[in-house]
mmCIF file of C-alpha atoms in Angstrom:
data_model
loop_
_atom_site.group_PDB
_atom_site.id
_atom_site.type_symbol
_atom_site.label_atom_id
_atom_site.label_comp_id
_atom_site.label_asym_id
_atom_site.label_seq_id
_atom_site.Cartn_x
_atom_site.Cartn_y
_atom_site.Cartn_z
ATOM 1 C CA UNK A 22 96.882 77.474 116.144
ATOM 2 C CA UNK A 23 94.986 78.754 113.283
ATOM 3 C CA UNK A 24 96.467 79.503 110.173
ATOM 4 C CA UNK A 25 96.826 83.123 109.874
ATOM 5 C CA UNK A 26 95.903 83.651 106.101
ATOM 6 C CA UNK A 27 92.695 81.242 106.065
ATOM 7 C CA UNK A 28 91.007 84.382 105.460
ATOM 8 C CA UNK A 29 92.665 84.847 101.867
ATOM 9 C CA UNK A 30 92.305 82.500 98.658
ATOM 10 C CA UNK A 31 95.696 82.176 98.208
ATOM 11 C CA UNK A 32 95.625 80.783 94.293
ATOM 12 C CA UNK A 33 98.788 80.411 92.430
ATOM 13 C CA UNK A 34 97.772 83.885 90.266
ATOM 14 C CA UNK A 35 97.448 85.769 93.172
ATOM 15 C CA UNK A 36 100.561 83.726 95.075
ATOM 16 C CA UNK A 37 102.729 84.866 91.924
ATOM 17 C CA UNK A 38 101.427 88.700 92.085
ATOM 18 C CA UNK A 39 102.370 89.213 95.730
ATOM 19 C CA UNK A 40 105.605 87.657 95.133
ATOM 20 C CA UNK A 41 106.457 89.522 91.651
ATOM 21 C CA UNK A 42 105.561 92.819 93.838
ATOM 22 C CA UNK A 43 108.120 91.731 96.066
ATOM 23 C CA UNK A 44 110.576 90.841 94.291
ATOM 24 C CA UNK A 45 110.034 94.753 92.422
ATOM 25 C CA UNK A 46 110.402 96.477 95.893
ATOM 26 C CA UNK A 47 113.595 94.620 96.736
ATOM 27 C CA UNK A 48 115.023 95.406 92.898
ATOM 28 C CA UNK A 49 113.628 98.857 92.961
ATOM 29 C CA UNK A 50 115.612 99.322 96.356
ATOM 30 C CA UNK A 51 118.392 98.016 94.803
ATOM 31 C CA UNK A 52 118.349 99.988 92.058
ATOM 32 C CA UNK A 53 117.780 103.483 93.772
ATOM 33 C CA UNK A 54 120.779 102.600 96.260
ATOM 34 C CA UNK A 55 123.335 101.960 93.455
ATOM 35 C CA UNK A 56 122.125 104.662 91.021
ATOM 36 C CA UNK A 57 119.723 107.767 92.747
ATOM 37 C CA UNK A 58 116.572 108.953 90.538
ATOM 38 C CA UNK A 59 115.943 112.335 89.096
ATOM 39 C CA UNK A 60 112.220 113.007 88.988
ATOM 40 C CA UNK A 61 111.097 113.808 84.988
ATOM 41 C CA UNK A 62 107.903 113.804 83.053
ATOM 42 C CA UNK A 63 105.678 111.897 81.485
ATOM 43 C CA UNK A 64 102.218 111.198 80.495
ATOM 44 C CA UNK A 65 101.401 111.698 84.126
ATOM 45 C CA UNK A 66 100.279 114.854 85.260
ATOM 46 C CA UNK A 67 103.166 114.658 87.665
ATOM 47 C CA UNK A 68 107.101 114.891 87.682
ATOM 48 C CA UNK A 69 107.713 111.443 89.379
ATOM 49 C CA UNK A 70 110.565 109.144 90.281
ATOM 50 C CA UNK A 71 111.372 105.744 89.133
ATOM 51 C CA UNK A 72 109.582 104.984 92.978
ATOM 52 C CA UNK A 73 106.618 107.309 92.202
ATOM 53 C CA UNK A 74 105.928 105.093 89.006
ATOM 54 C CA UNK A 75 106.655 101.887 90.432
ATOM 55 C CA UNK A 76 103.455 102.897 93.643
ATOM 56 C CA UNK A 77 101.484 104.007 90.488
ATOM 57 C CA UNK A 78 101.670 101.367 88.717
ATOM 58 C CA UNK A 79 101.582 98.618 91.419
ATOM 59 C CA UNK A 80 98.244 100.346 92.378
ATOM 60 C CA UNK A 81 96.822 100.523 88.362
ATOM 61 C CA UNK A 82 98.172 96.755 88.247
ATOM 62 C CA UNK A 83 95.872 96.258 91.296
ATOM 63 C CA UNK A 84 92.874 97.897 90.337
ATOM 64 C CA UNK A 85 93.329 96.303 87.227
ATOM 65 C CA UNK A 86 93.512 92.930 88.504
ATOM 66 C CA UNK A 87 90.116 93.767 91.037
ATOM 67 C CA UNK A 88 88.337 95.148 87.789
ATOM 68 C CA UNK A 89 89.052 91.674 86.129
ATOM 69 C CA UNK A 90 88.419 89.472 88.771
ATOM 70 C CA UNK A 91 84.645 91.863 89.099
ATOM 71 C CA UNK A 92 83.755 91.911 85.523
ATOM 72 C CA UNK A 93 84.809 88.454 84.071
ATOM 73 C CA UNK A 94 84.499 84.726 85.171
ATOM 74 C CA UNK A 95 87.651 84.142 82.767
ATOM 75 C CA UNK A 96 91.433 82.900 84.405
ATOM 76 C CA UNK A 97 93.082 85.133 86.334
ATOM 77 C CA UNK A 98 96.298 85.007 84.801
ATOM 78 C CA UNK A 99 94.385 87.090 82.229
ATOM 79 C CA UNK A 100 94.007 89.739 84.605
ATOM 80 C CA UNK A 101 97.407 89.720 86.006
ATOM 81 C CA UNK A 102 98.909 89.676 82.740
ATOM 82 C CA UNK A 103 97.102 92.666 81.573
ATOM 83 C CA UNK A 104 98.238 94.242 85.140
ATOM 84 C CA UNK A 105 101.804 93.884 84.493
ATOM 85 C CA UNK A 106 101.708 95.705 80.846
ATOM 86 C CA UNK A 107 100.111 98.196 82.576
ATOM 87 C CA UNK A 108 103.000 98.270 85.430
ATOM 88 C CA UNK A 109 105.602 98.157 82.830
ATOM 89 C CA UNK A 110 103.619 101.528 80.813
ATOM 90 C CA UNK A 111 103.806 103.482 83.693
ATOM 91 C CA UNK A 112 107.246 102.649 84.584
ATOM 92 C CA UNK A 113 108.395 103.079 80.996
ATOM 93 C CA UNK A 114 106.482 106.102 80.139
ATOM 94 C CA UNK A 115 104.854 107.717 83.416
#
């Protein structure tokens, strides 16, 4: 049988992204379970939830990490290291 994921370069950086992401949905869930979120304000132009944030900022982190791997032939821990500041930002002040 053919291996189901030949189609993707599964590196370690991008091995270590999808599990980090993960490993945030199953804290996040967690999280929300033992103590419920009240939406609030911050830099976004939204009143969000800690889940709100945590979508927003898994899709900046992404984009980030696409923009990176697009503009520069440099290591991609680079990338995803600049991907999770932004992730924690959002989550901190969104």
């Amino acid at each position: 049988m053919e291996n189901a994921f030949e189609w993707m370069a599964w590196t370690p950086p991008v091995a270590v992204f999808f599990s980090a992401v993960v490993l945030m949905l199953a804290v996040m869930t967690v999280w929300e379970i033992r103590s419920p979120t009240m939406e609030r304000k911050g830099f976004l132009p939204i009143p969000t939830t800690r889940g709100d944030r945590l979508f927003i900022g898994l899709l900046a982190a992404a984009y980030v990490n696409l923009a990176w791997s697009g503009a520069t032939d440099l290591t991609q821990w680079i990338g995803a290291g600049i991907g999770f500041i932004v992730l924690l930002v959002v989550m901190r002040w969104g």
